[in-house]
Structure formats: C-alpha cells, structure tokens
C-alpha cells in the first residue's frame, strides 16, 4: 500500500492532555502507538507490526489493542487489510468529527469498570419481514443475532439482544463476543462500519419470565428498564437493532436535553 512520503501529525484525543490517568487504557495505547510511529519516521502506507508484537510492546491485552486500533481507524489513521494486517492510512481526523455511538464495553472501559459476558445465543438466521423493513434489506437475507448477559463488577446488569445484517460485516459470524466488543469489530471491518447515530427509547416495566430469571430478579419487585436502540452507520443506513433489558436497581439513564 504505497503512499505519499510525508510525516504524520500528532494524534489528539479528548482529556489526554489534561489528565492521562483518566483516559481509558485503549485510548492511551492508541496514543502510545501513534506517537511511536511518528517518532520512528513511519510513513503513510507502512505496515504496522503484528497484534502480538504490539500487545507485548505496550503490555496490553489483544482486546485492548484491537480497541486502540479501532479508535485509530475511526480517526482515519490506520486501516485493516484482510489477511495482511494493519497499515497507516493517513493523518488523523478531528475527534469531534468522528463522534460515534458507544456500546456497553466502551462505556465500562471509559469508567474503568471490569466487565464480563455470558453468551446465550449466537447464530446466523434469515431475517423476518419486520426486521427486513427496519434494516432495509430483503426478507430472508442473512441476519447475525446474539443474546448476551453483561456483567459489571461481577453483577449482572443487562440482558442484550442484537441483530445486524451479516452482509455489512461477515466476520460477525466467526467472532467470539464473549470477549470481543461488537462495536470494535464493526470498526475494524472491511470496509469499517461506524455506529454514527442511534434512535433510543427507554421504558420501565415489570420483567417477563426470561428477564426475571436471567437478571436474577426472582423474589424481588425490581423493574427492568427496557431500552430499544436502532443504530445507523456513518453512511446513514441501518446497522443494528438492539433490545436491552437493564436491572432497574443497577442502571441509571442520563440524557442532556438542549
């Protein structure tokens, strides 16, 4: 992937210059990697070292490193080439121009909350007529579907149900989302799928039988906060349908209204 012979600009991320310790580890890893590439004289089109080498170099897990690479990809700095690895794609864009929807893992990582996941269902199936209408695809097209229980600090917080058109990111079917981040996987797809905008609705209601069992609510009067999210990509087309049932005593919804 040859490119112009010019040096790379600094990467600036929110909060980094103010208090480095408040920045999530994957953001710091992105900064370390980009600074090292600049200092080493790397050029646009150069290939990055392997993920194993980079994770060892910065003493981070593969999951954290992939989130760092996804962040750099989101800013236009690197891109993945199937079966070839990662390459420097260009100079970084403004962080404000690359705002995106965050997932459960993104939010927890920002706030340094340890998380874990229990996979209940992961499969590819034909989409229904209703799903096809929402996602603007043909009925019967392949849909990737998964159900997961998400834990924070060892406590179950949310039962999550995701559905995405498989054609947008075929690697979804082969990814272990017990450990991987859905949005990080979308960001590193070829081409990248950036969750840019979402319609989000929340309602409080009593849990149904599945939610009561999964969220460990038997014998309690705790309600669930049911969140329905319809996410669009950077190109404006439908990307994801998500239903999330949160334990009402372990989740707080906040919004700024202007």
CSV table of C-alpha atoms in Angstrom, one decimal:
chain,number,residue,atom,x,y,z
A,1,UNK,CA,0.0,0.0,0.0
A,2,UNK,CA,2.3,2.8,-1.2
A,3,UNK,CA,1.5,6.3,-0.1
A,4,UNK,CA,2.8,9.8,-0.1
A,5,UNK,CA,6.1,10.4,1.6
A,6,UNK,CA,5.1,12.8,4.3
A,7,UNK,CA,5.4,12.7,8.1
A,8,UNK,CA,2.4,12.1,10.4
A,9,UNK,CA,0.7,14.6,12.5
A,10,UNK,CA,0.2,14.2,16.3
A,11,UNK,CA,-2.9,12.4,17.5
A,12,UNK,CA,-5.0,14.3,20.0
A,13,UNK,CA,-7.8,12.7,21.9
A,14,UNK,CA,-10.2,14.2,24.5
A,15,UNK,CA,-8.9,14.5,28.0
A,16,UNK,CA,-5.4,13.1,27.2
A,17,UNK,CA,-3.5,16.4,27.7
A,18,UNK,CA,-5.3,17.2,30.9
A,19,UNK,CA,-5.2,14.0,32.9
A,20,UNK,CA,-3.6,10.9,31.3
A,21,UNK,CA,-4.7,8.6,34.1
A,22,UNK,CA,-8.3,9.5,33.5
A,23,UNK,CA,-8.1,8.2,29.9
A,24,UNK,CA,-9.2,4.6,29.2
A,25,UNK,CA,-6.3,2.2,28.6
A,26,UNK,CA,-7.2,1.6,24.9
A,27,UNK,CA,-7.1,5.3,24.2
A,28,UNK,CA,-3.7,5.6,25.9
A,29,UNK,CA,-2.5,2.6,23.8
A,30,UNK,CA,-3.7,4.4,20.7
A,31,UNK,CA,-1.7,7.5,21.7
A,32,UNK,CA,1.4,5.4,22.5
A,33,UNK,CA,1.3,3.6,19.2
A,34,UNK,CA,0.7,6.7,17.1
A,35,UNK,CA,3.4,8.7,18.9
A,36,UNK,CA,5.9,5.8,18.3
A,37,UNK,CA,5.0,5.7,14.7
A,38,UNK,CA,5.6,9.4,14.3
A,39,UNK,CA,9.0,9.3,16.2
A,40,UNK,CA,10.1,6.3,14.2
A,41,UNK,CA,9.6,8.2,10.9
A,42,UNK,CA,6.8,5.9,9.7
A,43,UNK,CA,5.0,6.9,6.5
A,44,UNK,CA,1.5,6.6,5.1
A,45,UNK,CA,1.2,3.1,3.6
A,46,UNK,CA,3.7,1.5,6.0
A,47,UNK,CA,2.6,-1.8,7.6
A,48,UNK,CA,2.2,-2.0,11.4
A,49,UNK,CA,3.8,-4.7,13.5
A,50,UNK,CA,1.6,-7.7,14.3
A,51,UNK,CA,-1.0,-7.5,17.0
A,52,UNK,CA,1.0,-9.9,19.1
A,53,UNK,CA,4.1,-7.7,18.9
A,54,UNK,CA,2.1,-4.5,19.7
A,55,UNK,CA,0.2,-6.1,22.6
A,56,UNK,CA,3.6,-7.2,24.1
A,57,UNK,CA,5.2,-3.8,23.4
A,58,UNK,CA,2.5,-1.9,25.3
A,59,UNK,CA,1.7,-4.5,27.8
A,60,UNK,CA,-2.0,-4.6,27.0
A,61,UNK,CA,-4.3,-7.5,26.1
A,62,UNK,CA,-5.3,-8.3,22.5
A,63,UNK,CA,-8.8,-7.0,23.2
A,64,UNK,CA,-7.4,-3.6,24.4
A,65,UNK,CA,-5.1,-3.4,21.5
A,66,UNK,CA,-7.8,-4.1,19.0
A,67,UNK,CA,-9.9,-1.3,20.6
A,68,UNK,CA,-6.9,1.0,20.2
A,69,UNK,CA,-6.5,0.1,16.6
A,70,UNK,CA,-10.3,0.5,16.0
A,71,UNK,CA,-10.0,4.0,17.6
A,72,UNK,CA,-7.2,4.9,15.2
A,73,UNK,CA,-9.2,3.5,12.3
A,74,UNK,CA,-12.1,5.6,13.3
A,75,UNK,CA,-9.9,8.7,13.1
A,76,UNK,CA,-8.7,7.7,9.7
A,77,UNK,CA,-5.1,6.9,10.9
A,78,UNK,CA,-4.9,3.2,10.1
A,79,UNK,CA,-6.9,0.6,8.2
A,80,UNK,CA,-7.0,-3.2,8.2
A,81,UNK,CA,-6.3,-5.2,5.1
A,82,UNK,CA,-7.7,-8.7,5.1
A,83,UNK,CA,-5.0,-11.4,5.7
A,84,UNK,CA,-2.3,-8.7,5.5
A,85,UNK,CA,-2.6,-6.8,8.8
A,86,UNK,CA,-2.8,-3.1,9.7
A,87,UNK,CA,-1.4,-0.2,7.6
A,88,UNK,CA,-1.0,3.5,8.1
A,89,UNK,CA,-3.9,5.0,6.1
A,90,UNK,CA,-3.4,8.8,6.6
A,91,UNK,CA,-3.4,11.6,9.0
A,92,UNK,CA,-5.9,11.7,11.8
A,93,UNK,CA,-9.2,13.5,11.6
A,94,UNK,CA,-10.7,15.7,14.3
A,95,UNK,CA,-12.1,13.6,17.2
A,96,UNK,CA,-15.2,15.7,17.2
A,97,UNK,CA,-15.9,14.9,13.5
A,98,UNK,CA,-15.7,11.2,14.3
A,99,UNK,CA,-18.2,11.0,17.1
A,100,UNK,CA,-19.9,7.6,17.3
A,101,UNK,CA,-22.4,5.6,19.3
A,102,UNK,CA,-20.8,3.8,22.2
A,103,UNK,CA,-21.6,0.3,23.4
A,104,UNK,CA,-21.7,-1.3,26.8
A,105,UNK,CA,-17.9,-2.3,26.7
A,106,UNK,CA,-17.0,1.3,25.6
A,107,UNK,CA,-18.8,2.9,28.4
A,108,UNK,CA,-17.5,0.4,31.0
A,109,UNK,CA,-13.9,0.8,29.8
A,110,UNK,CA,-14.1,4.6,30.0
A,111,UNK,CA,-15.2,4.4,33.6
A,112,UNK,CA,-12.7,1.6,34.4
A,113,UNK,CA,-15.5,-0.9,35.3
A,114,UNK,CA,-14.5,-4.5,35.0
A,115,UNK,CA,-17.0,-6.4,32.8
A,116,UNK,CA,-17.7,-9.9,31.7
A,117,UNK,CA,-20.2,-11.6,29.3
A,118,UNK,CA,-22.2,-14.8,29.2
A,119,UNK,CA,-23.2,-15.8,25.7
A,120,UNK,CA,-26.8,-17.1,25.5
A,121,UNK,CA,-27.2,-17.3,21.7
A,122,UNK,CA,-25.1,-16.6,18.7
A,123,UNK,CA,-26.3,-17.5,15.2
A,124,UNK,CA,-27.0,-16.6,11.6
A,125,UNK,CA,-30.6,-16.9,10.5
A,126,UNK,CA,-32.9,-15.4,7.8
A,127,UNK,CA,-34.4,-12.1,8.8
A,128,UNK,CA,-38.1,-11.7,9.3
A,129,UNK,CA,-40.2,-9.4,7.2
A,130,UNK,CA,-40.4,-6.8,10.0
A,131,UNK,CA,-36.7,-6.9,10.6
A,132,UNK,CA,-36.1,-6.5,6.8
A,133,UNK,CA,-38.3,-3.4,6.8
A,134,UNK,CA,-36.4,-1.8,9.6
A,135,UNK,CA,-33.0,-2.7,8.3
A,136,UNK,CA,-33.8,-2.0,4.6
A,137,UNK,CA,-32.8,-5.4,3.4
A,138,UNK,CA,-34.7,-8.2,1.7
A,139,UNK,CA,-36.8,-10.6,3.8
A,140,UNK,CA,-34.8,-13.8,4.3
A,141,UNK,CA,-31.4,-12.2,4.0
A,142,UNK,CA,-28.8,-13.5,6.5
A,143,UNK,CA,-29.0,-11.8,9.9
A,144,UNK,CA,-26.5,-12.1,12.7
A,145,UNK,CA,-28.2,-12.5,16.0
A,146,UNK,CA,-26.9,-12.8,19.5
A,147,UNK,CA,-28.2,-12.7,23.1
A,148,UNK,CA,-25.8,-11.9,25.9
A,149,UNK,CA,-25.8,-11.3,29.6
A,150,UNK,CA,-23.5,-8.4,30.5
A,151,UNK,CA,-21.9,-8.1,33.9
A,152,UNK,CA,-20.2,-5.2,35.7
A,153,UNK,CA,-18.1,-5.7,38.8
A,154,UNK,CA,-19.3,-9.3,38.8
A,155,UNK,CA,-23.0,-8.3,38.9
A,156,UNK,CA,-25.5,-8.9,36.1
A,157,UNK,CA,-26.7,-5.6,34.7
A,158,UNK,CA,-28.3,-6.2,31.3
A,159,UNK,CA,-29.8,-8.8,29.0
A,160,UNK,CA,-28.9,-7.7,25.5
A,161,UNK,CA,-30.3,-8.8,22.1
A,162,UNK,CA,-28.5,-7.7,18.9
A,163,UNK,CA,-29.5,-8.2,15.3
A,164,UNK,CA,-27.3,-6.9,12.4
A,165,UNK,CA,-27.3,-7.6,8.6
A,166,UNK,CA,-24.5,-10.1,8.1
A,167,UNK,CA,-23.5,-8.7,4.7
A,168,UNK,CA,-22.3,-5.5,6.4
A,169,UNK,CA,-19.7,-7.4,8.4
A,170,UNK,CA,-19.4,-11.1,7.6
A,171,UNK,CA,-16.8,-11.7,10.4
A,172,UNK,CA,-19.5,-11.3,13.0
A,173,UNK,CA,-20.5,-14.9,12.5
A,174,UNK,CA,-16.9,-16.1,13.4
A,175,UNK,CA,-16.2,-13.7,16.3
A,176,UNK,CA,-16.4,-14.8,19.9
A,177,UNK,CA,-18.3,-12.0,21.5
A,178,UNK,CA,-17.8,-13.4,25.0
A,179,UNK,CA,-14.6,-11.4,24.9
A,180,UNK,CA,-14.8,-9.2,21.8
A,181,UNK,CA,-16.5,-5.9,21.5
A,182,UNK,CA,-19.3,-5.7,18.9
A,183,UNK,CA,-18.6,-2.1,18.0
A,184,UNK,CA,-14.8,-2.6,17.9
A,185,UNK,CA,-15.4,-5.5,15.5
A,186,UNK,CA,-17.6,-3.2,13.3
A,187,UNK,CA,-15.0,-0.5,13.3
A,188,UNK,CA,-12.3,-2.9,12.1
A,189,UNK,CA,-14.5,-4.5,9.4
A,190,UNK,CA,-13.6,-4.1,5.7
A,191,UNK,CA,-14.9,-1.6,5.0
A,192,UNK,CA,-15.3,-0.1,8.5
A,193,UNK,CA,-18.9,0.2,9.8
A,194,UNK,CA,-19.1,3.1,12.3
A,195,UNK,CA,-22.1,3.3,14.5
A,196,UNK,CA,-22.7,7.0,14.0
A,197,UNK,CA,-26.3,7.7,15.1
A,198,UNK,CA,-29.0,5.9,17.1
A,199,UNK,CA,-32.6,6.2,18.0
A,200,UNK,CA,-33.0,5.3,21.6
A,201,UNK,CA,-36.2,4.7,23.6
A,202,UNK,CA,-36.4,3.6,27.3
A,203,UNK,CA,-39.4,2.4,29.3
A,204,UNK,CA,-39.8,1.0,32.8
A,205,UNK,CA,-41.9,-2.2,33.2
A,206,UNK,CA,-42.1,-5.4,35.2
A,207,UNK,CA,-39.7,-8.1,33.9
A,208,UNK,CA,-41.0,-11.0,31.9
A,209,UNK,CA,-40.2,-14.6,32.8
A,210,UNK,CA,-36.9,-14.8,30.8
A,211,UNK,CA,-35.7,-11.4,32.2
A,212,UNK,CA,-36.6,-12.3,35.7
A,213,UNK,CA,-34.5,-15.5,35.5
A,214,UNK,CA,-31.6,-14.1,33.6
A,215,UNK,CA,-31.3,-10.9,35.6
A,216,UNK,CA,-31.7,-12.7,38.9
A,217,UNK,CA,-34.8,-10.9,39.9
A,218,UNK,CA,-36.8,-13.8,41.4
A,219,UNK,CA,-38.5,-12.8,44.6
A,220,UNK,CA,-37.9,-9.1,44.1
A,221,UNK,CA,-40.1,-6.2,42.9
A,222,UNK,CA,-37.3,-4.6,40.9
A,223,UNK,CA,-38.4,-3.4,37.4
A,224,UNK,CA,-36.4,-3.5,34.2
A,225,UNK,CA,-35.5,-0.5,32.1
A,226,UNK,CA,-36.2,-1.7,28.6
A,227,UNK,CA,-34.1,0.2,26.0
A,228,UNK,CA,-34.7,-0.2,22.3
A,229,UNK,CA,-31.9,1.1,20.0
A,230,UNK,CA,-31.9,1.5,16.3
A,231,UNK,CA,-28.4,2.3,15.1
A,232,UNK,CA,-27.3,3.9,11.8
A,233,UNK,CA,-23.8,3.7,10.2
A,234,UNK,CA,-21.6,6.6,9.1
A,235,UNK,CA,-23.3,6.3,5.6
A,236,UNK,CA,-26.8,6.7,7.1
A,237,UNK,CA,-28.1,3.2,6.5
A,238,UNK,CA,-29.5,0.9,9.3
A,239,UNK,CA,-26.8,-1.1,11.1
A,240,UNK,CA,-28.2,-2.7,14.2
A,241,UNK,CA,-31.4,-3.4,16.1
A,242,UNK,CA,-30.8,-3.9,19.8
A,243,UNK,CA,-33.1,-4.6,22.8
A,244,UNK,CA,-31.6,-4.2,26.2
A,245,UNK,CA,-33.3,-5.2,29.5
A,246,UNK,CA,-31.5,-3.5,32.4
A,247,UNK,CA,-31.9,-4.2,36.0
A,248,UNK,CA,-33.6,-1.1,37.3
A,249,UNK,CA,-31.5,-1.1,40.5
A,250,UNK,CA,-28.2,-1.3,38.6
A,251,UNK,CA,-28.6,1.1,35.8
A,252,UNK,CA,-29.3,4.8,35.5
A,253,UNK,CA,-30.3,6.5,32.3
A,254,UNK,CA,-29.0,10.1,31.8
A,255,UNK,CA,-29.5,12.5,28.9
A,256,UNK,CA,-28.7,16.1,28.2
A,257,UNK,CA,-31.6,17.9,26.6
A,258,UNK,CA,-30.9,21.1,24.5
